[in-house]
Coordinates of C-alpha atoms and ligand atoms in Angstrom, one line a residue:
M1 CA 111.6 105.1 129.2
T2 CA 108.5 106.7 131.0
T3 CA 106.1 104.5 130.6
T4 CA 104.7 102.6 133.5
A5 CA 101.4 101.3 132.3
P6 CA 101.4 97.2 132.2
P7 CA 101.8 96.1 128.8
T8 CA 98.9 95.0 127.0
R9 CA 98.9 91.4 125.8
V10 CA 98.1 90.4 122.2
H11 CA 99.1 87.0 121.9
A12 CA 100.2 84.1 124.1
A13 CA 103.2 82.1 124.1
S14 CA 102.9 78.6 122.6
R15 CA 104.8 75.8 124.0
P16 CA 109.2 75.7 123.1
D17 CA 107.8 72.3 121.9
S18 CA 105.4 73.2 119.2
P19 CA 105.6 71.8 115.7
W20 CA 108.5 73.7 113.6
W21 CA 105.6 75.3 111.1
R22 CA 104.2 76.8 114.5
Q23 CA 107.3 79.0 114.0
A24 CA 109.5 78.3 111.2
V25 CA 111.2 80.7 108.9
I26 CA 110.6 79.6 105.5
Y27 CA 113.0 80.8 102.5
Q28 CA 111.0 81.1 99.2
I29 CA 113.3 80.3 96.3
Y30 CA 111.9 81.1 92.8
P31 CA 113.7 78.1 90.9
R32 CA 114.3 80.3 87.8
S33 CA 116.0 82.8 89.3
W34 CA 118.7 81.3 92.1
A35 CA 121.2 79.0 90.8
D36 CA 122.0 78.3 87.4
S37 CA 124.4 75.1 87.3
D38 CA 124.7 74.9 83.2
G39 CA 125.0 77.8 81.9
D40 CA 121.4 78.4 80.0
G41 CA 120.3 81.1 82.0
V42 CA 118.0 79.6 83.9
G43 CA 117.7 78.7 87.6
D44 CA 117.7 74.6 88.2
L45 CA 117.6 72.0 90.8
P46 CA 121.4 70.9 90.5
G47 CA 121.8 75.0 90.9
I48 CA 120.0 74.8 93.9
T49 CA 121.1 71.5 95.5
A50 CA 124.5 72.8 95.1
R51 CA 123.6 75.8 97.1
L52 CA 122.1 74.5 99.7
P53 CA 124.3 75.4 102.6
Y54 CA 124.1 78.8 102.2
L55 CA 120.4 78.7 103.6
R56 CA 122.1 76.2 106.5
D57 CA 124.6 79.2 107.5
L58 CA 121.4 81.9 106.7
G59 CA 119.8 80.0 109.5
V60 CA 116.6 79.4 108.0
D61 CA 114.3 76.0 109.0
S62 CA 112.7 75.7 105.4
V63 CA 112.5 76.4 101.4
W64 CA 109.4 76.1 99.5
L65 CA 110.3 75.9 95.6
S66 CA 108.0 77.5 93.3
P67 CA 106.8 75.5 90.3
F68 CA 109.4 73.4 88.6
Y69 CA 107.4 70.7 86.9
T70 CA 107.0 70.0 83.3
S71 CA 105.5 73.6 81.6
P72 CA 105.5 75.4 78.6
Q73 CA 106.3 78.3 81.4
A74 CA 103.2 80.6 80.0
D75 CA 103.6 81.9 83.3
A76 CA 106.7 81.4 85.1
G77 CA 105.8 77.5 85.7
Y78 CA 102.6 78.6 87.1
D79 CA 101.0 76.8 84.0
V80 CA 102.0 72.7 84.9
A81 CA 101.5 70.3 82.2
N82 CA 102.6 67.3 84.0
Y83 CA 102.6 67.7 87.6
R84 CA 104.4 64.2 88.6
D85 CA 107.6 65.4 86.3
V86 CA 110.1 68.0 86.6
D87 CA 110.6 70.5 83.2
P88 CA 113.9 69.5 81.4
L89 CA 114.9 73.1 81.9
Y90 CA 115.2 72.5 85.8
G91 CA 116.6 68.9 85.7
T92 CA 115.1 65.7 86.4
L93 CA 112.8 63.4 88.8
A94 CA 116.5 62.2 90.2
D95 CA 117.6 65.8 90.4
A96 CA 114.5 66.4 92.7
D97 CA 115.3 63.5 94.7
I98 CA 118.7 64.7 95.3
L99 CA 117.6 67.8 96.4
L100 CA 115.2 66.7 98.9
A101 CA 117.9 64.3 100.6
A102 CA 120.6 67.1 100.4
A103 CA 118.4 69.7 102.4
H104 CA 117.3 67.5 104.6
D105 CA 120.8 66.3 105.7
L106 CA 121.7 69.9 106.2
G107 CA 118.4 70.2 108.3
L108 CA 115.9 72.0 105.9
K109 CA 112.6 71.1 105.3
V110 CA 111.3 71.3 101.5
I111 CA 107.9 72.9 100.7
V112 CA 106.9 72.4 97.1
D113 CA 104.4 74.3 95.2
L114 CA 101.2 73.1 94.0
V115 CA 98.4 74.6 91.3
P116 CA 95.4 73.5 91.9
N117 CA 92.7 75.8 90.3
H118 CA 94.6 75.6 87.1
S119 CA 96.7 73.6 84.4
S120 CA 98.4 74.1 81.2
D121 CA 96.9 73.9 78.2
E122 CA 99.5 71.4 77.4
H123 CA 98.0 69.4 80.1
P124 CA 97.0 66.0 78.6
W125 CA 93.7 66.6 80.3
F126 CA 93.2 69.4 78.2
R127 CA 94.5 68.4 75.4
A128 CA 92.2 65.6 75.4
A129 CA 89.0 68.0 76.0
L130 CA 90.0 70.0 73.1
L131 CA 89.7 67.1 71.1
A132 CA 86.9 65.5 72.1
G133 CA 84.7 67.7 71.9
P134 CA 81.5 69.7 73.6
G135 CA 79.1 67.5 75.8
S136 CA 81.9 65.0 76.2
P137 CA 83.7 63.8 80.4
E138 CA 87.2 64.9 79.1
R139 CA 85.4 68.8 79.2
E140 CA 84.3 68.2 82.7
R141 CA 87.5 68.2 83.8
Y142 CA 87.7 71.9 82.9
L143 CA 85.0 74.8 82.7
F144 CA 83.7 74.9 79.2
R145 CA 80.6 77.2 78.3
E146 CA 78.8 77.9 75.5
G147 CA 78.7 81.5 74.3
R148 CA 76.2 84.3 74.8
G149 CA 74.3 86.5 71.9
P150 CA 72.6 84.6 69.0
D151 CA 76.0 82.7 67.6
G152 CA 77.5 82.3 70.8
D153 CA 80.5 84.5 70.2
L154 CA 80.0 86.5 73.6
P155 CA 82.0 85.2 76.6
P156 CA 79.3 83.2 79.0
N157 CA 79.7 86.1 81.2
N158 CA 81.4 89.4 81.9
W159 CA 84.7 88.0 84.1
Q160 CA 88.0 89.5 83.9
C161 CA 91.1 87.5 83.9
V162 CA 93.8 88.7 86.6
F163 CA 96.3 89.0 84.2
G164 CA 93.8 92.1 82.1
G165 CA 90.9 91.1 79.3
S166 CA 88.5 88.1 79.5
A167 CA 88.7 85.6 81.8
W168 CA 86.9 83.3 78.9
S169 CA 88.6 82.2 75.5
R170 CA 86.8 80.8 72.5
V171 CA 88.2 77.1 71.3
T172 CA 87.1 77.9 67.7
S173 CA 84.2 79.0 66.1
E174 CA 83.4 75.8 65.0
D175 CA 83.8 74.7 68.1
G176 CA 81.7 76.9 69.6
Q177 CA 82.8 76.2 73.2
W178 CA 84.3 79.3 75.7
Y179 CA 86.7 77.9 78.6
L180 CA 87.6 79.6 82.0
H181 CA 91.0 81.1 82.9
L182 CA 91.1 83.4 85.8
F183 CA 94.6 83.8 84.7
D184 CA 96.7 83.7 81.8
I185 CA 94.9 82.0 78.2
R186 CA 97.1 79.1 78.3
Q187 CA 96.3 78.4 82.0
P188 CA 92.6 76.5 82.1
D189 CA 90.8 76.4 85.0
F190 CA 89.9 73.0 86.4
N191 CA 86.2 72.1 87.3
W192 CA 86.6 71.3 91.5
E193 CA 83.0 70.1 91.1
N194 CA 84.1 67.1 89.3
P195 CA 85.3 64.0 91.6
E196 CA 87.8 63.0 88.7
V197 CA 89.9 66.3 89.5
R198 CA 89.6 65.8 93.0
A199 CA 90.6 62.3 93.2
E200 CA 93.6 63.4 90.7
F201 CA 95.4 65.7 93.1
E202 CA 94.9 63.5 96.1
D203 CA 97.2 61.0 94.4
I204 CA 99.3 64.0 93.2
L205 CA 99.9 65.3 96.7
R206 CA 100.8 61.1 97.9
F207 CA 103.0 61.3 94.8
W208 CA 105.1 63.8 96.6
L209 CA 104.5 63.0 100.1
D210 CA 106.0 59.6 99.1
R211 CA 109.0 61.4 97.5
G212 CA 109.5 62.8 100.8
V213 CA 108.4 66.6 100.5
D214 CA 107.6 68.1 103.9
G215 CA 104.9 70.2 102.6
F216 CA 102.8 72.0 100.1
R217 CA 102.4 76.1 99.2
V218 CA 98.7 75.5 97.3
D219 CA 98.6 78.6 95.0
V220 CA 95.5 80.2 94.4
A221 CA 93.6 78.5 97.5
N222 CA 90.7 80.3 97.3
A223 CA 89.7 79.9 93.8
L224 CA 89.0 76.1 93.2
I225 CA 85.3 76.8 93.5
K226 CA 82.8 79.1 91.6
E227 CA 80.0 80.7 92.5
A228 CA 77.1 77.7 90.5
G229 CA 75.8 79.0 87.4
L230 CA 78.7 81.6 86.9
P231 CA 77.3 85.1 87.9
D232 CA 78.6 88.2 85.8
W233 CA 81.3 90.4 88.1
D234 CA 81.5 93.8 87.5
E235 CA 84.8 94.2 89.2
P236 CA 88.4 93.4 87.9
L237 CA 90.2 90.9 89.6
H238 CA 93.8 92.5 91.2
L239 CA 96.3 89.7 92.2
L240 CA 96.4 90.4 96.1
G241 CA 93.1 92.6 95.9
D242 CA 93.8 96.0 96.4
D243 CA 95.4 98.0 98.8
E244 CA 92.0 98.9 100.4
G245 CA 90.8 95.1 100.3
V246 CA 87.8 95.8 98.7
V247 CA 88.0 93.6 94.9
H248 CA 86.7 90.7 97.0
E249 CA 83.7 91.9 98.8
P250 CA 82.8 95.1 97.7
N251 CA 79.2 96.0 99.7
G252 CA 79.1 92.8 101.5
K253 CA 78.8 91.0 98.3
R254 CA 81.3 87.8 98.0
A255 CA 83.1 87.6 94.1
P256 CA 82.0 84.5 92.4
M257 CA 85.0 83.1 91.9
W258 CA 87.2 83.5 95.4
D259 CA 86.7 82.1 98.5
Q260 CA 83.8 80.6 98.4
D261 CA 82.6 78.0 100.7
G262 CA 82.8 74.4 99.1
V263 CA 86.8 75.3 99.0
H264 CA 86.6 74.3 102.9
E265 CA 85.6 70.3 102.1
I266 CA 88.7 70.6 99.4
Y267 CA 91.5 71.5 102.2
R268 CA 90.0 68.7 104.8
A269 CA 90.2 66.1 102.4
W270 CA 93.9 66.9 101.9
R271 CA 94.5 67.5 105.4
R272 CA 93.2 63.9 106.1
V273 CA 95.5 62.5 103.6
L274 CA 98.4 64.5 105.2
N275 CA 97.1 63.3 108.9
S276 CA 98.2 59.6 107.3
Y277 CA 101.6 60.8 107.0
N278 CA 101.9 62.7 110.7
P279 CA 101.8 60.0 113.0
I280 CA 100.1 61.7 115.6
D281 CA 98.7 59.0 117.8
A282 CA 102.6 57.8 117.9
D283 CA 104.4 57.4 120.7
G284 CA 106.8 60.7 121.0
Y285 CA 104.9 62.7 118.4
S286 CA 106.9 66.0 118.3
G287 CA 105.3 67.2 114.9
E288 CA 108.7 67.7 114.0
H289 CA 108.2 65.4 110.9
D290 CA 104.7 67.2 110.2
R291 CA 104.1 67.1 106.4
I292 CA 102.4 70.8 106.5
L293 CA 99.9 72.9 103.8
C294 CA 100.3 76.7 103.4
G295 CA 97.9 78.3 101.7
E296 CA 97.5 81.5 99.2
A297 CA 94.2 82.6 99.8
W298 CA 93.0 86.3 98.6
V299 CA 90.5 87.0 101.0
D300 CA 89.5 90.5 102.2
S301 CA 90.0 89.6 105.8
Q302 CA 91.6 88.3 108.7
E303 CA 88.7 86.2 109.8
R304 CA 88.3 84.5 106.4
I305 CA 91.8 83.6 106.0
A306 CA 91.3 81.9 109.6
R307 CA 88.5 79.6 108.3
Y308 CA 91.8 78.2 105.9
V309 CA 93.5 77.3 108.7
R310 CA 90.6 76.2 111.0
E311 CA 92.2 72.5 113.2
D312 CA 90.9 70.1 110.2
E313 CA 92.3 72.3 107.1
M314 CA 95.4 73.7 105.9
H315 CA 98.4 74.2 108.8
Q316 CA 99.7 77.9 107.7
A317 CA 97.7 80.4 105.2
F318 CA 99.7 83.4 103.7
N319 CA 98.8 86.5 106.0
F320 CA 99.5 89.3 102.9
D321 CA 98.9 92.3 105.6
F322 CA 102.7 93.3 105.3
L323 CA 102.5 93.3 101.7
K324 CA 100.1 95.9 101.8
T325 CA 100.4 98.0 104.7
Q326 CA 102.3 101.5 104.6
W327 CA 104.9 102.4 106.7
R328 CA 103.1 103.9 109.2
A329 CA 103.1 102.5 113.2
D330 CA 99.6 102.6 113.1
D331 CA 98.7 100.4 110.7
L332 CA 101.3 97.9 111.2
R333 CA 99.7 97.7 114.9
N334 CA 96.0 97.4 114.0
G335 CA 97.4 94.3 111.1
I336 CA 99.6 92.8 114.0
A337 CA 96.5 92.7 116.0
S338 CA 94.0 91.7 113.8
S339 CA 96.6 88.7 112.5
Y340 CA 97.2 87.4 115.9
A341 CA 93.5 88.0 117.0
A342 CA 92.3 85.9 113.8
A343 CA 95.0 83.0 113.7
D344 CA 94.5 82.7 117.5
S345 CA 91.1 81.8 117.6
V346 CA 91.1 78.8 115.6
G347 CA 94.6 77.9 117.0
A348 CA 96.8 78.2 114.0
P349 CA 100.2 79.9 113.8
T350 CA 99.8 83.5 111.9
T351 CA 102.5 84.0 109.2
W352 CA 104.1 87.2 107.9
V353 CA 105.2 88.5 104.3
L354 CA 107.3 91.6 103.3
S355 CA 108.4 90.4 99.8
N356 CA 107.3 87.4 97.3
H357 CA 107.8 86.3 93.1
D358 CA 104.4 88.7 92.7
V359 CA 105.0 91.8 94.3
V360 CA 107.4 94.7 94.3
R361 CA 110.4 93.8 96.7
H362 CA 110.0 96.0 99.8
A363 CA 113.5 97.4 99.6
S364 CA 111.7 99.1 96.5
R365 CA 108.2 99.7 97.9
L366 CA 109.3 100.9 101.3
G367 CA 111.1 103.4 98.8
L368 CA 108.3 105.2 97.4
P369 CA 106.7 108.0 99.4
V370 CA 104.1 107.0 102.2
G371 CA 100.9 106.5 100.7
T372 CA 101.8 105.4 97.4
K373 CA 99.4 102.7 95.7
R374 CA 101.0 99.6 95.5
P375 CA 102.6 99.8 92.4
N376 CA 102.3 96.1 90.1
G377 CA 105.8 96.7 88.9
I378 CA 107.8 99.6 88.2
G379 CA 109.4 100.3 84.6
V380 CA 111.2 103.1 83.1
G381 CA 109.6 106.5 83.3
D382 CA 107.5 105.5 86.3
P383 CA 108.5 107.3 89.6
Q384 CA 111.7 105.5 90.7
P385 CA 111.8 104.8 94.5
D386 CA 114.5 106.4 97.0
T387 CA 117.2 103.4 97.1
A388 CA 119.1 104.0 100.3
L389 CA 115.9 104.6 101.9
G390 CA 113.6 102.0 100.6
L391 CA 116.7 99.5 102.0
R392 CA 117.0 101.2 105.6
R393 CA 113.0 100.7 106.2
A394 CA 113.3 97.2 104.7
R395 CA 115.8 96.3 107.1
A396 CA 114.0 97.9 110.1
A397 CA 110.9 96.1 108.8
T398 CA 112.4 92.7 108.3
A399 CA 113.9 92.8 111.7
L400 CA 110.1 93.8 113.1
M401 CA 108.8 90.7 111.4
L402 CA 111.1 88.1 112.5
A403 CA 110.7 89.6 115.6
L404 CA 107.0 88.4 116.0
P405 CA 105.6 85.1 117.4
G406 CA 104.5 82.6 114.6
S407 CA 106.1 81.8 111.0
A408 CA 107.8 83.7 108.4
Y409 CA 108.2 83.8 104.7
L410 CA 111.4 85.1 103.1
Y411 CA 111.8 85.8 99.7
Q412 CA 115.4 84.8 98.2
G413 CA 117.5 88.1 97.5
E414 CA 115.9 89.6 100.4
E415 CA 118.6 89.1 102.6
L416 CA 120.7 90.8 100.5
G417 CA 118.6 93.8 100.8
L418 CA 118.1 93.6 96.6
P419 CA 115.9 95.9 94.9
D420 CA 113.3 95.5 92.5
S421 CA 115.0 96.1 88.7
T422 CA 113.2 99.2 88.2
D423 CA 114.7 100.2 84.9
M424 CA 114.4 97.0 82.7
P425 CA 113.3 97.2 79.6
D426 CA 110.0 96.6 78.3
D427 CA 110.7 94.7 75.4
V428 CA 112.7 91.7 77.5
R429 CA 109.6 91.3 80.4
Q430 CA 108.4 87.8 80.0
D431 CA 105.2 88.5 82.9
P432 CA 101.9 87.8 80.9
T433 CA 100.9 90.7 82.7
W434 CA 102.1 93.4 80.6
P435 CA 101.2 92.5 77.3
R436 CA 97.1 91.0 78.3
S437 CA 97.0 94.2 80.6
G438 CA 97.8 96.6 77.4
H439 CA 100.9 97.5 78.6
T440 CA 99.5 99.4 81.7
E441 CA 100.5 97.2 84.2
R442 CA 104.5 96.1 84.3
G443 CA 103.9 92.8 86.3
R444 CA 106.5 91.1 88.5
D445 CA 109.6 90.7 86.0
G446 CA 111.3 93.4 88.4
A447 CA 111.0 90.8 91.7
R448 CA 112.4 87.7 89.8
V449 CA 115.5 88.8 88.4
P450 CA 119.1 86.5 88.8
M451 CA 120.5 86.3 92.2
P452 CA 123.8 88.1 92.6
W453 CA 126.3 85.5 94.4
E454 CA 129.5 86.6 93.3
G455 CA 129.9 90.6 92.6
N456 CA 132.6 90.2 89.9
R457 CA 131.4 87.3 87.6
P458 CA 129.4 87.0 84.6
S459 CA 125.8 87.2 85.9
Y460 CA 127.5 87.9 89.0
G461 CA 127.5 83.9 90.0
F462 CA 124.1 83.0 89.1
G463 CA 125.6 80.8 86.7
P464 CA 129.1 79.3 84.9
S465 CA 127.9 81.8 81.3
D466 CA 126.8 85.5 81.3
Q467 CA 123.6 84.1 80.4
T468 CA 120.4 85.2 82.8
W469 CA 116.6 84.9 81.4
L470 CA 115.9 88.2 83.0
P471 CA 119.1 91.0 82.7
Q472 CA 120.6 91.8 86.4
P473 CA 120.7 96.0 87.5
A474 CA 124.4 96.8 87.5
S475 CA 123.5 97.4 91.1
Y476 CA 123.0 94.0 92.1
A477 CA 127.4 93.5 91.9
A478 CA 127.9 95.1 95.2
L479 CA 125.1 93.0 96.8
A480 CA 126.5 89.8 95.4
V481 CA 126.7 87.2 98.7
D482 CA 130.4 87.4 98.9
R483 CA 130.5 91.1 98.8
Q484 CA 128.6 90.7 102.0
A485 CA 129.5 87.5 103.5
D486 CA 131.4 88.8 107.1
V487 CA 131.1 92.4 106.2
E488 CA 130.1 94.2 109.4
G489 CA 127.0 95.9 108.8
S490 CA 125.7 94.4 105.4
T491 CA 122.3 93.1 105.2
L492 CA 122.8 89.5 104.4
E493 CA 125.1 89.5 108.3
L494 CA 121.7 91.4 109.6
Y495 CA 119.7 88.6 108.5
R496 CA 121.9 86.1 110.3
A497 CA 122.1 87.7 113.2
L498 CA 118.4 88.0 113.3
L499 CA 117.6 84.9 112.7
A500 CA 120.4 83.0 115.2
T501 CA 118.7 85.3 117.4
R502 CA 115.4 84.1 117.0
R503 CA 116.2 81.0 117.1
E504 CA 117.8 80.7 120.5
R505 CA 115.8 83.0 122.0
G506 CA 112.7 81.4 120.8
L507 CA 111.1 84.5 119.5
G508 CA 108.7 82.0 116.9
V509 CA 106.7 81.0 119.9
G510 CA 106.9 83.6 122.1
S511 CA 104.0 86.1 123.6
L512 CA 103.6 89.3 122.2
S513 CA 102.2 92.6 124.5
W514 CA 102.5 95.7 123.1
W515 CA 104.8 98.6 125.2
E516 CA 103.0 101.6 125.6
G517 CA 103.9 104.9 126.4
L518 CA 106.0 106.0 123.8
S519 CA 105.2 108.4 120.8
E520 CA 102.6 107.7 118.5
D521 CA 105.3 107.4 115.5
V522 CA 107.2 104.3 117.5
L523 CA 106.3 100.2 117.3
A524 CA 107.3 98.9 120.3
F525 CA 106.4 95.4 121.7
V526 CA 107.5 92.7 124.5
N527 CA 108.1 88.9 123.1
A528 CA 108.4 87.2 126.2
S529 CA 109.3 82.7 126.3
A530 CA 107.0 81.0 127.9
A531 CA 110.0 80.6 130.7
G532 CA 109.4 84.5 131.3
E533 CA 112.9 85.8 129.4
R534 CA 111.9 88.9 128.0
N535 CA 112.5 91.0 124.2
L536 CA 111.9 94.1 124.3
V537 CA 111.4 95.3 120.2
I538 CA 110.8 98.8 119.2
T539 CA 110.6 100.4 115.7
N540 CA 110.9 103.6 115.0
F541 CA 108.7 105.4 112.5
G542 CA 109.1 109.2 113.6
V543 CA 111.9 111.8 113.2
E544 CA 112.8 111.7 117.0
P545 CA 115.6 109.5 118.2
V546 CA 113.7 107.1 120.6
V547 CA 115.4 106.7 124.4
V548 CA 115.3 103.0 125.3
P549 CA 114.4 101.6 128.7
E550 CA 117.3 102.5 131.2
G551 CA 119.2 98.9 131.6
A552 CA 118.1 97.4 128.5
Q553 CA 120.8 96.0 126.2
A554 CA 120.4 95.9 122.5
L555 CA 120.6 92.6 121.1
L556 CA 120.7 94.4 117.5
S557 CA 119.9 96.8 115.7
S558 CA 118.7 97.2 111.6
S559 CA 120.6 100.5 111.7
P560 CA 123.2 102.2 113.8
L561 CA 121.9 103.1 117.2
G562 CA 122.8 107.3 118.4
D563 CA 124.3 108.4 121.5
G564 CA 123.2 106.6 124.5
G565 CA 121.8 103.4 122.5
A566 CA 118.6 105.8 121.3
V567 CA 116.8 104.6 118.2
P568 CA 117.2 106.8 115.1
T569 CA 114.3 106.9 112.4
D570 CA 113.5 104.1 110.6
T571 CA 115.2 101.8 112.9
T572 CA 114.1 98.6 115.1
V573 CA 116.3 97.3 117.7
W574 CA 115.8 94.1 119.7
L575 CA 116.7 94.5 123.5
T576 CA 117.0 92.4 126.1
W577 CA 117.0 93.5 130.1
Ligands
LIG1 C1 99.9 82.9 92.5 C2 101.2 82.7 91.5 O1 101.9 83.4 93.2 C3 101.4 83.7 90.4 O2 102.8 83.9 90.2 C4 100.7 82.7 89.4 O3 100.8 84.1 89.1 C5 98.8 82.9 89.8 N1 99.3 82.6 91.4 C6 98.2 81.7 88.8 O4 98.8 81.0 89.2
LIG2 CA1 120.0 76.2 83.6
LIG3 MG1 119.2 73.5 81.3

């Protein structure tokens, strides 16, 4: 090691006894695709409950369940017809209670998804609105408008839907009115200016809090309020923004459907509801039982994200920086620094995410050439990722992420190093993105394929039959849980070691300082605990192996180290000394 420069402090340590959500590792379960108990090819709540011990052994703190509510599944459950019940596809309310109790017995928290921007078109309120007709109070719960043009047969404005096509659909020409759907045609947007909608959702929060959930992941939290008058907007609406982060605010003008200041009042009201369950003033309060809100807000800058996690709003918001960042040391360094600067400015923990159900899994994304625009799905005929390179970089990326202070989200199957299904036949795709984009964007099915548990079983042990709602690639057999458990060097064992070491050494509440002086292709930082225990983390993005400081002991590494413990390319190592 050649450097003598003092480390540059980026983020101060938090108290070791901070509430759980300041440092939690939260595992996203996509219920359709995690475990199927009855062999119908779709995952379900009893399937999840039976497999929960796997997550205790993996070493995560909490699960987040994507929606399992009553739904016609037009957007895989993000189209909710009854917010207070479980879809028969997934089980019953009693199954949800059993799941919660089993998770809590294992020491796992449970966060559920809340989808407040839109309902399903089968929600009783939307059905009533259609029946009641123009001018009725029922229509005031959604965003119905008259069309433009002499016959009103043009949409009320030019907004595009996120999945492609117009964001407006007309009820019928006799009826005359149109309704807004920022997502699928079967996902009408609520009118959040209507107090009835606000009261309803506060009640839904209480319904699940009373059943014992530990928090909510809030779907498109930045969309609930639309600019008054619904002015035209000429830009397309990409999921997650584009890689340059310019869709929501090009030329300094805010998009009329995203990140309007009025949303914050809603979250302040929700925080009051949650605080009534969090006994902050009670003797011995530790935050151990805090119920939390985590916002999914696609906004352009870290500063705008920070507004969602001010002291009286949400506890966490997703930080999607790593989903967009290219595999370059500088890009990651800048993203990490700006994330802490913004979150620290409001006293909130930052979060980290490499994969979720809306993006190409990071084991595939990072196998595309650096500089490739992030694809919305990969399919037959598309340039295919380099599988081995992608996995190697994915392991290094995860080891980097889990060394960072704050809270981290894992997406089911990433602990197995699963790639996306990148050669799925187009005719089995289910994501509305594919048809609505006129077959130009394949969408998200590749990341949603059922989990492989046992390499030799039908459906790789996903369920008791060979049915799976999306086909599993043959490559998943060798990646199944039973093929990796207790196998030295497997991705599953790497994740277990990362999570155990992160917990033991309190990395989630440590400080972060850059370790300067290595090559510019290297990202290096020290995560130190409040007690002063130092962990040096090095990720090598370059070609030359990196020599580690004398006396430093490797705790673990994402790929085998070279001679004298040198860090090879695309590898992250955790060291202590
Ligand atoms: C974000 C969710 O993650 C995504 O899957 C869904 O399609 C949209 N919100 C609409 O609910
Ligand atoms: Ca099932
Ligand atoms: Mg069933």
